[in-house]
Coordinates of C-alpha atoms in Angstrom, one line a residue:
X1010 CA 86.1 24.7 -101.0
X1011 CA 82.1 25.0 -101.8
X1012 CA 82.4 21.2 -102.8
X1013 CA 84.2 19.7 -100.1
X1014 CA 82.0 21.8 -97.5
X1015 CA 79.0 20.5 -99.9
X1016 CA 80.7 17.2 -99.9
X1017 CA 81.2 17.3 -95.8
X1018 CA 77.1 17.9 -95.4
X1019 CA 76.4 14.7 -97.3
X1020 CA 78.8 12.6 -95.4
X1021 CA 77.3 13.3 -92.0
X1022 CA 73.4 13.2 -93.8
X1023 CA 74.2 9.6 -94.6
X1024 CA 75.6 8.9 -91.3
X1025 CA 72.4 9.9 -89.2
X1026 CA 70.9 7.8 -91.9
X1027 CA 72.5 4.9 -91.1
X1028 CA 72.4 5.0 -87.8
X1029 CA 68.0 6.0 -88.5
X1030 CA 67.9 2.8 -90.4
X1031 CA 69.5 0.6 -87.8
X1032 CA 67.3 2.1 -84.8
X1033 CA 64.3 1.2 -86.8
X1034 CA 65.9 -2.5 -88.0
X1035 CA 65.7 -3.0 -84.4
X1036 CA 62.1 -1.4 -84.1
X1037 CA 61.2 -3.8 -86.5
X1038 CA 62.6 -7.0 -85.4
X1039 CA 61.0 -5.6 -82.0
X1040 CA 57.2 -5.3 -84.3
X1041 CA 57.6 -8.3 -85.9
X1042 CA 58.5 -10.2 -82.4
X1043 CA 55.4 -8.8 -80.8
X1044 CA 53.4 -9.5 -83.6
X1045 CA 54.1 -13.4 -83.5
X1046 CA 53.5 -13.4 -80.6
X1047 CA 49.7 -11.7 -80.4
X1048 CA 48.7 -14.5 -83.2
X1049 CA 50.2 -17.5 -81.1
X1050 CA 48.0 -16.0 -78.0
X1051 CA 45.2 -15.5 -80.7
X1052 CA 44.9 -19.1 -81.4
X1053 CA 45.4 -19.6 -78.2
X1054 CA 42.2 -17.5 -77.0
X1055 CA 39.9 -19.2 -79.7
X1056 CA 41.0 -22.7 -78.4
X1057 CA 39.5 -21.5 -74.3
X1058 CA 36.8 -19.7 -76.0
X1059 CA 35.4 -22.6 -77.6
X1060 CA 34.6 -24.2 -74.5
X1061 CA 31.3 -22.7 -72.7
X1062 CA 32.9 -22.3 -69.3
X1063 CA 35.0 -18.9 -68.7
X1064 CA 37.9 -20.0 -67.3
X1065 CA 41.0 -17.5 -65.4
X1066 CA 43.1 -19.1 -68.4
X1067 CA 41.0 -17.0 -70.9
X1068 CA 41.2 -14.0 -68.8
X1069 CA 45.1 -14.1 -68.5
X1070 CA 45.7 -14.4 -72.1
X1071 CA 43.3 -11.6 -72.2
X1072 CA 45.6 -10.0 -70.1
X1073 CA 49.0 -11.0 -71.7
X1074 CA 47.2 -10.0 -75.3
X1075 CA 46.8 -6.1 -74.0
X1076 CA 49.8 -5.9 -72.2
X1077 CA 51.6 -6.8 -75.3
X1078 CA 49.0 -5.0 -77.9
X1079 CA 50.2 -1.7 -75.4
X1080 CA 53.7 -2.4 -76.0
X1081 CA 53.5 -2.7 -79.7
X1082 CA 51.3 0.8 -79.9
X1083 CA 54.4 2.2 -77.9
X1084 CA 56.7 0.5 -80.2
X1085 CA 54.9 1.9 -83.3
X1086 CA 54.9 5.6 -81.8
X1087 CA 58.8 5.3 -81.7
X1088 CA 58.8 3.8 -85.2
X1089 CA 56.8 6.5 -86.3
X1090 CA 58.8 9.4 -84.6
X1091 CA 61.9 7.8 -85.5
X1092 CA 60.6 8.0 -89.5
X1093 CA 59.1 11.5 -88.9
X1094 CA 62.7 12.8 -87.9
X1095 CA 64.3 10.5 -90.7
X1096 CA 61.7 12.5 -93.3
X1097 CA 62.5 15.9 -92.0
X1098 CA 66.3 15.3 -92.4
X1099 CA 65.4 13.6 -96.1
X1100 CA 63.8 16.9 -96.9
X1101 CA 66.4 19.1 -95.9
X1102 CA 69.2 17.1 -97.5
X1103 CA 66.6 17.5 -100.9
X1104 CA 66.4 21.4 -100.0
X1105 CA 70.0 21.5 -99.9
X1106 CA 71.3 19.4 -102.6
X1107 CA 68.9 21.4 -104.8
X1108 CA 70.5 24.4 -103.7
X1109 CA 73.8 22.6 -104.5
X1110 CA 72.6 21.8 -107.8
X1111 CA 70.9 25.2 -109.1
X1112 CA 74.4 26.9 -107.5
X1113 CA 76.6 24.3 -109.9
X1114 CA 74.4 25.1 -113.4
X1115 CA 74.7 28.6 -112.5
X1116 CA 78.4 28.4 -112.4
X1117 CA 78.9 25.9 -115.3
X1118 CA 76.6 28.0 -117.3
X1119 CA 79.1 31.2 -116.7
X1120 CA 82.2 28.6 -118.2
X1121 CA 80.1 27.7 -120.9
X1122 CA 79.2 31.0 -121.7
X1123 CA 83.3 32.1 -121.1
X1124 CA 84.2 28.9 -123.2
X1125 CA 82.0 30.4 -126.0
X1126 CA 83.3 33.8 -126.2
X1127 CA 87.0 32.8 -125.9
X1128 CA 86.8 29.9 -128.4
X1129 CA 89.1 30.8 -130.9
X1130 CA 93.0 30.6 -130.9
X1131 CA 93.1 34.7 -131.6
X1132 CA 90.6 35.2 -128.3
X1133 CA 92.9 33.1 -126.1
X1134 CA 95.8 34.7 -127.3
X1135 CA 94.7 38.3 -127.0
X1136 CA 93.1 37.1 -123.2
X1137 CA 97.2 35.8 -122.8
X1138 CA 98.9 39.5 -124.3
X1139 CA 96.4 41.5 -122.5
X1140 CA 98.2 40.1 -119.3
X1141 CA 99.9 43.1 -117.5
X1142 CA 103.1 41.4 -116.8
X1143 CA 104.9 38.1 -117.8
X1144 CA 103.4 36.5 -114.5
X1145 CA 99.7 37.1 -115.1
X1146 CA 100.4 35.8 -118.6
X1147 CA 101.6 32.6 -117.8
X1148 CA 99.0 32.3 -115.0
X1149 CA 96.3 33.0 -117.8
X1150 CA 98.0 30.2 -120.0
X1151 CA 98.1 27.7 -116.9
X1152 CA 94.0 28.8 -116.5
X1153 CA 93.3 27.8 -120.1
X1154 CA 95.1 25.2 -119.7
X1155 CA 93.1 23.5 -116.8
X1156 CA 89.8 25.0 -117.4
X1157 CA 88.6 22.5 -119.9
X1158 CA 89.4 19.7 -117.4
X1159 CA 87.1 22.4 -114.3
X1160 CA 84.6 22.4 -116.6
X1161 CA 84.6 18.1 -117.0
X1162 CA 84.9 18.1 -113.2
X1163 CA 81.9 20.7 -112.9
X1164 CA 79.8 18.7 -115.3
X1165 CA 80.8 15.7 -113.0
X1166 CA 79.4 17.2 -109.9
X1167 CA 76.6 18.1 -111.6
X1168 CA 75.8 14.8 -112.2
X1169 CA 76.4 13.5 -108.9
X1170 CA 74.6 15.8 -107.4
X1171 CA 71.1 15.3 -109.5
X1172 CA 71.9 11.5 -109.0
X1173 CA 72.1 12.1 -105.1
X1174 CA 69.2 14.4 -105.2
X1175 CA 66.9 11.7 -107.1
X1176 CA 68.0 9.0 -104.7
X1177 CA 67.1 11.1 -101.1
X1178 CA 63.8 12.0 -103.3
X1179 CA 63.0 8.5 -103.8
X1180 CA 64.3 7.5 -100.0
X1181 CA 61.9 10.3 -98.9
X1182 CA 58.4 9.0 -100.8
X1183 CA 59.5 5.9 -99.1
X1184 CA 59.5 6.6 -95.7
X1185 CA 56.5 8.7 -96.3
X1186 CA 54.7 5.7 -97.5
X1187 CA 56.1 3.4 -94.8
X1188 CA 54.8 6.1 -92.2
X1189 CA 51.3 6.7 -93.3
X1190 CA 51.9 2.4 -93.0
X1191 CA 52.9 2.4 -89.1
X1192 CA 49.6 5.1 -88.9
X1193 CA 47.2 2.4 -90.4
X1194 CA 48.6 -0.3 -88.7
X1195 CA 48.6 1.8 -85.2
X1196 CA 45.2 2.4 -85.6
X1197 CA 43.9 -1.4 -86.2
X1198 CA 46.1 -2.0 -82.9
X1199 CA 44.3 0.6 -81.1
X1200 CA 40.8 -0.8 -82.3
X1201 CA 42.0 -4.3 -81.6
X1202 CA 43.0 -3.6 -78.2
X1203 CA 39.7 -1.9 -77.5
X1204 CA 38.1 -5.4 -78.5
X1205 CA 40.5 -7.1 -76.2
X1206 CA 39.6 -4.4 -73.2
X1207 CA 35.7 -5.1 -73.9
X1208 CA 36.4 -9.0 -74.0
X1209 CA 37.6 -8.5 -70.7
X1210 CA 34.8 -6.9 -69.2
X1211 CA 32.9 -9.9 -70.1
X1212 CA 35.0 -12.4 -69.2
X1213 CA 35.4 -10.7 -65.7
X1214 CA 31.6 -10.2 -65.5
X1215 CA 31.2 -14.5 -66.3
X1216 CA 33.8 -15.5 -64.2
X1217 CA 32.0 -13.0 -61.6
X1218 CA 28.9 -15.7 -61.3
X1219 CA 31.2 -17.9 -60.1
X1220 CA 32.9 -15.4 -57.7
X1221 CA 33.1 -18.3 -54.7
X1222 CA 34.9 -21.1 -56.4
X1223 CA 36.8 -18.4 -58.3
X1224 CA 37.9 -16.6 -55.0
X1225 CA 39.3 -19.5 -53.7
X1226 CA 41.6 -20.4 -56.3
X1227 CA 42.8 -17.1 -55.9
X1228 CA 43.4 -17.8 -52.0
X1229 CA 45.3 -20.8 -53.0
X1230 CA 47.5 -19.5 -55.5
X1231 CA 48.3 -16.1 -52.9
X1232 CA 49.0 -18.6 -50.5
X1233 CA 50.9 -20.7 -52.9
X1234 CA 53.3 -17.4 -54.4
X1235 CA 53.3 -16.2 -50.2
X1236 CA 54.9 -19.2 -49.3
X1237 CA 57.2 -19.3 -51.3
X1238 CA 58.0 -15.7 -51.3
X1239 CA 58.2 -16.5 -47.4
X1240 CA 61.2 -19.2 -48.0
X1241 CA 63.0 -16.8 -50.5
X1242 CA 63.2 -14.5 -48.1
X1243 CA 64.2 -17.1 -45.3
X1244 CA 66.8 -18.7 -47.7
X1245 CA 68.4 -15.6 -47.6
X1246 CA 68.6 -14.6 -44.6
X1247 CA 70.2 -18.0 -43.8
X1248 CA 72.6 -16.7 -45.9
X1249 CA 73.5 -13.7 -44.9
X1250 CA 73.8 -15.7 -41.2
X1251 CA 75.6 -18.2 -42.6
X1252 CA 77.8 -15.5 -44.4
X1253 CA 78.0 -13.4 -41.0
X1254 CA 79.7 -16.5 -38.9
X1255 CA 82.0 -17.6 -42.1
X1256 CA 83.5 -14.2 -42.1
X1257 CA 83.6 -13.8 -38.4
X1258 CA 85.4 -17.5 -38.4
X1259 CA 88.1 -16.2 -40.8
X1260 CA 88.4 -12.8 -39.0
X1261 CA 89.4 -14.7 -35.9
X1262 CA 91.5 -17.3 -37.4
X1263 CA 93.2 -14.5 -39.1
X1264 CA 93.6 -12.5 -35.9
X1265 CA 95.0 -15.7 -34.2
X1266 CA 97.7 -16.0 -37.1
X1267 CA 98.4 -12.7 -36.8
X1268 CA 98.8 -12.4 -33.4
X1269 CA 101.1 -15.2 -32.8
X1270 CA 102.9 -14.6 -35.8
X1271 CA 104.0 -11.1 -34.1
X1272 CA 104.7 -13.1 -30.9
X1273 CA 107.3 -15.4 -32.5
X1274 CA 109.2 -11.9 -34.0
X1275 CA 108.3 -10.2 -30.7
X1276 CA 106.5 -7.0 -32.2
X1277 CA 103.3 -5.6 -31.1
X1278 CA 100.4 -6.9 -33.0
X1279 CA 99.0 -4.6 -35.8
X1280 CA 95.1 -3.9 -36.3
X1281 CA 94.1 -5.4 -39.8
X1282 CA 93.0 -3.2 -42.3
X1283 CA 90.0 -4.9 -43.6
X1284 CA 86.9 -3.6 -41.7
X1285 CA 85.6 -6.3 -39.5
X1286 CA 82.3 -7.9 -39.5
X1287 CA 80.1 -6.8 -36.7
X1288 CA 76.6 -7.5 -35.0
X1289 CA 76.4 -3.3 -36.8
X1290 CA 77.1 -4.4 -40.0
X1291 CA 74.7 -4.3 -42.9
X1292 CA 73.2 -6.8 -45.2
X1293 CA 75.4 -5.4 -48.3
X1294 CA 78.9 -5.6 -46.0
X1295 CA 78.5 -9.2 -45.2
X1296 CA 77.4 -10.7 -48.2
X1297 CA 80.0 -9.2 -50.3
X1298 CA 82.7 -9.9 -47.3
X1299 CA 84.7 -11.9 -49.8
X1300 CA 86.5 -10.5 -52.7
X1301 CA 84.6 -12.8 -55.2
X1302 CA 81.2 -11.8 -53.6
X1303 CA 81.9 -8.5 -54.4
X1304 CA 83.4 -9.1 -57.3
X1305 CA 79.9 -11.0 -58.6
X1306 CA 77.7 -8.2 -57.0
X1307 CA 79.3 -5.6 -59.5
X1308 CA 79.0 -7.7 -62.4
X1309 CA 75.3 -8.3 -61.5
X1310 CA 75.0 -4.5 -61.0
X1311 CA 76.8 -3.6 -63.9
X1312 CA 74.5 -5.4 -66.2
X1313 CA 71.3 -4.0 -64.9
X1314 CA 68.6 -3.1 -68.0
X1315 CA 70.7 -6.1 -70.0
X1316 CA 69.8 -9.5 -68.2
X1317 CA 68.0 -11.8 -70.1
X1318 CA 64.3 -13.4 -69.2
X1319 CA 64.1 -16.3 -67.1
X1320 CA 62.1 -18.0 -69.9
X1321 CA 63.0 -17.5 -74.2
X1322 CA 59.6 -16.5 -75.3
X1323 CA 56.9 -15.6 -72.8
X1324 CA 54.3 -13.0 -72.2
X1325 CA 54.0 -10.9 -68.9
X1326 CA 50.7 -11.5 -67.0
X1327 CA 51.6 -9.7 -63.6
X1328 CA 54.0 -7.0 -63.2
X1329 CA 56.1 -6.0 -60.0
X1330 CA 53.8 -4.4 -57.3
X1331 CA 49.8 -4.1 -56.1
X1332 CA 47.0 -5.4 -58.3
X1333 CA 43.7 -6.6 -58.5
X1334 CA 42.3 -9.8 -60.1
X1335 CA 39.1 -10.5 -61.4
X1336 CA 37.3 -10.7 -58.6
X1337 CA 38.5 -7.8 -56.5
X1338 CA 40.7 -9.6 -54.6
X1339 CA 44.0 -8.0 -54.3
X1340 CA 47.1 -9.3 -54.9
X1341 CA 50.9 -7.7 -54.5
X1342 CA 53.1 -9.4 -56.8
X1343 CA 56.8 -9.2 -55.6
X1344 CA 58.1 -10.4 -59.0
X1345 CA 56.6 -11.3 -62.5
X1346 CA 54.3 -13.3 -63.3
X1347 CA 55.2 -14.9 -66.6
X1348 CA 53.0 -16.9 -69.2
X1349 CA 54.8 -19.0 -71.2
X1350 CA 54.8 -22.5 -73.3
X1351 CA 54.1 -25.8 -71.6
X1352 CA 57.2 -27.5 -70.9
X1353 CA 59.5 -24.6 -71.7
X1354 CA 62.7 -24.5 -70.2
X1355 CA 63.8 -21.5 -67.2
X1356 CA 66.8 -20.4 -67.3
X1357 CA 69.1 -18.4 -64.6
X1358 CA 69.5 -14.6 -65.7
X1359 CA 72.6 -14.8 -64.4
X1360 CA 76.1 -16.3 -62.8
X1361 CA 75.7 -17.1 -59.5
X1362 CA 75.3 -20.1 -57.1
X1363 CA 72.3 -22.5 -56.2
X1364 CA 71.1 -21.3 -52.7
X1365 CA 68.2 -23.6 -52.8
X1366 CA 66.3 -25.9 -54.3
X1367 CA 62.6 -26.5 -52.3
X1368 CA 59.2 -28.3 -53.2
X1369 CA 56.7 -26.5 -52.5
X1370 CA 53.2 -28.0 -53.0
X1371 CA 53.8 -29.9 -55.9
X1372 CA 56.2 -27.9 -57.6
X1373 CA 59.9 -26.5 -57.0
X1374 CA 61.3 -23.6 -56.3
X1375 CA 65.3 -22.4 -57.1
X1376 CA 66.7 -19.7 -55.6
X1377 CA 70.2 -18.6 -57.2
X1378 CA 72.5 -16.1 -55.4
X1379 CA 74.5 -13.4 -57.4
X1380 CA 76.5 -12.1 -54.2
X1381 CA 74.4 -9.8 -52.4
X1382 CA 71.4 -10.1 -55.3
X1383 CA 69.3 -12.9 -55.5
X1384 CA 67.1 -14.6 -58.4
X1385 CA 64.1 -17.0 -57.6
X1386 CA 62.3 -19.2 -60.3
X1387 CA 58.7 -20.4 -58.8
X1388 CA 56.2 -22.8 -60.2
X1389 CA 58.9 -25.7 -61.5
X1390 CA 57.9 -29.0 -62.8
X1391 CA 61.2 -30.3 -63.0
X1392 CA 64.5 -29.0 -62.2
X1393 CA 68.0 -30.0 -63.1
X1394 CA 70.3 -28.2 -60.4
X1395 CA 71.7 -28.5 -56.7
X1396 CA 72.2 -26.5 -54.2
X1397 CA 75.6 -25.3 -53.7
X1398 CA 75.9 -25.7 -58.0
X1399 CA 77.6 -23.3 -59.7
X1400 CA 75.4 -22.0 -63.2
X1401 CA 76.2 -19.5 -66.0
X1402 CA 74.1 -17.1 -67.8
X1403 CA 70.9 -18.3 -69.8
X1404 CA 71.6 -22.4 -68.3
X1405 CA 68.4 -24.2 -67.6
X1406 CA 67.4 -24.9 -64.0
X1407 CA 64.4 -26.4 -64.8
X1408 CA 61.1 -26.6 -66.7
X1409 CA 57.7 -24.6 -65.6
X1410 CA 54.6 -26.1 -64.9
X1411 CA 51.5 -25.8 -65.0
X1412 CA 49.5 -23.5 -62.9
X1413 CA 46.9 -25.8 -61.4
X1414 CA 44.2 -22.7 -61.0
X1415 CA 44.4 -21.9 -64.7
X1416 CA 46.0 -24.8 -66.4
X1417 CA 48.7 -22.2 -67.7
X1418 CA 52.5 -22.3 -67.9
X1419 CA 53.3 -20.0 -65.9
X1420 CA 56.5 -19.4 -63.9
X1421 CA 57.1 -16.4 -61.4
X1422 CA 60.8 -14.4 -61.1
X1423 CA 61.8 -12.3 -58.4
X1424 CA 64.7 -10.1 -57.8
X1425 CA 66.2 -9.1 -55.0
X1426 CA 68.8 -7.2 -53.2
X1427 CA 69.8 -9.0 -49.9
X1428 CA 66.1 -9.6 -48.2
X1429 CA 64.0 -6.5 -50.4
X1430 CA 62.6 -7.5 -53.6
X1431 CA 63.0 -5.0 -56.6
X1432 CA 61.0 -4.6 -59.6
X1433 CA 62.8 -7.0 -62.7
X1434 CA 61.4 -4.1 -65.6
X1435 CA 64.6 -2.2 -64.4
X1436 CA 66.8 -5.0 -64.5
X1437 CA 65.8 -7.5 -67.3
X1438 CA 66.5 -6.5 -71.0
X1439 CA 63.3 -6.2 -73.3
X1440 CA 62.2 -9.2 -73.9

């Protein structure tokens, strides 16, 4: 019973192992990912510093380098607690199998010692005769007989156990090792990112002496991402209008049918079921007024925190809400901004159907509907869609282009549900 209770612990201590070593496979991959990425913007940074001028284009990788040098502090602090919790578990599985151990010698050593003083034939038979009835004789002859083979076993455990008890030991110094690592590799990224944070500064106070030029490239590009936030929001109530009279049209038809069905049979007519769509009726009602509308709204829901970037590889510049640029001038961002490759291909985060397709001062916009949520893709060089096109998950719309003010890829997403934008961090998967 001690064994298999013994044996029971070190089932479930391997388990959380396991499932230890594949939350920090993940972390990893996650490190690893980040890291590529902060050397590509690294070369990156040296190329614009090279030239005299300080451009916004220097500034934004600036800004995509901390944003990701603050995600891959965060992500170190989880590798870190995630070892710290794998090293306290390590050293009481040591504590324990140790226990296990010293509580096994202790018990082979009293068979040993009972093997010794029983060794001859005349011991074992005087143990047998000194049996008070025939029973306990015979079950003293059945002990002798299987206590050699409890002893083999016991010797067996013995060494299973010290095995077990060397391998969590060397397991342990490991992750001790790999922790005090992640510690010196947390601070380099803390010391880096200062760097990064003082680089800004400068950059901020150079691009400063050039506040009026600088000032109105910012005007253009809020006009540019306002006008086109504008006609997302248009597009969509279009839709919902459009959605509005398609339902009301089938309502009516389907009242007509009804009622002259119940003519011809000469019975009164019955109210239908389905709730109408009304002048009262809210965004969410009409647009998922068909069963496949809804249907597509609850898959869209349903995969909130899991939806993949508009763009493979890309670094966040912007976030959802209110900020302030260089300059002071402030912005509010309905969506994010997104640094990427030049060329690189967008892709809808989603199923869903082309609501439209717009050029917008030189470069498309594509909004996609998801039945009453909506994605938009800004800032498109190219694009390879339609409007009224059906397209899956991850398919390319399009390629970004460049940002005239900074010479950057850049693209922007928004979210939305019916005509209110929502913040993509709760809806895309990490990236």
């Amino acid at each position: 019973m001690k064994f298999f209770r013994a044996a029971l612990f070190l089932f479930f201590v391997f388990a959380a192992s396991g499932v230890f070593a594949q939350s920090s496979a993940e972390l990893k991959r996650r490190r690893d990912k980040l890291t590529e990425e902060l050397e590509q913007l690294n070369r990156e940074y040296q190329e614009t510093a090279s030239n005299k001028k300080v451009s916004l284009k220097q500034l934004n990788i600036l800004k995509a380098q901390i944003n990701l040098r603050e995600e891959k502090i965060t992500n170190i602090n989880s590798e870190v607690r995630n070892l710290s919790n794998q090293i306290s578990e390590s050293n009481n599985t040591v504590h324990s199998l140790q226990n296990q151990l010293d509580q096994l010698k202790k018990e082979y050593a009293g068979m040993v010692l009972f093997a010794y003083r029983n060794q001859s034939a005349y011991n074992k038979l005087m143990f047998i005769f000194a049996s008070k009835d025939f029973n306990q004789a015979y079950r003293r002859l059945k002990y002798l007989q299987q206590f050699g083979t409890y002893r083999e076993r016991q010797a067996g455990y013995i060494q299973g156990t010290q095995k077990d008890l060397h391998v969590k030991i060397v397991e342990l110094d490991k992750d001790k090792k790999q922790k005090n690592d992640l510690l010196q590799s947390q601070e380099k990224e803390k010391e880096e990112l200062g760097k990064a944070k003082n680089n800004q500064v400068k950059v901020i106070v150079d691009l400063s002496k050039h506040q009026g030029e600088l000032k109105q490239q910012q005007r253009d590009v809020q006009k540019r991402i306002a006008r086109n936030n504008k006609e997302i929001v248009n597009t969509i109530k279009r839709e919902i209008e459009e959605a509005r009279r398609k339902a009301e049209a089938e309502a009516r038809e389907a009242a007509r049918i009804a009622a002259a069905k119940a003519k011809a049979e000469n019975r009164e007519v019955v109210a239908p079921t389905k709730k109408a769509i009304t002048k009262s009726s809210t965004n969410s009602e009409i647009l998922n007024s068909t069963p496949e509308a809804a249907k597509l709204s609850n898959s869209f829901l349903g995969n909130k925190g899991r939806l993949p970037w508009p763009v493979a590889t890309g670094q966040l510049v912007h976030g959802f809400g209110t900020y302030n640029d260089a300059d002071g001038i402030r912005n509010d961002n309905a969506g994010y901004e997104i640094r990427t490759s030049t060329g690189a291909p967008v892709r809808s985060v989603f199923d869903g159907t082309v609501s439209r397709v717009q050029d917008i001062a030189g470069a498309y916009l594509v909004i996609i509907s998801h039945g009453e949520y909506f994605t938009a893709y800004q800032n498109l060089k190219s694009v390879n869609v339609a409007v009224g096109q059906k397209v899956a998950t991850k398919q390319t719309i399009g390629t970004v282009a460049l940002d005239p003010s900074t010479g950057d890829a850049t693209t922007i997403f928004t979210l939305s549900k019916g005509t209110t934008f929502v913040d993509p961090r709760l809806w895309l998967a990490p990236n």
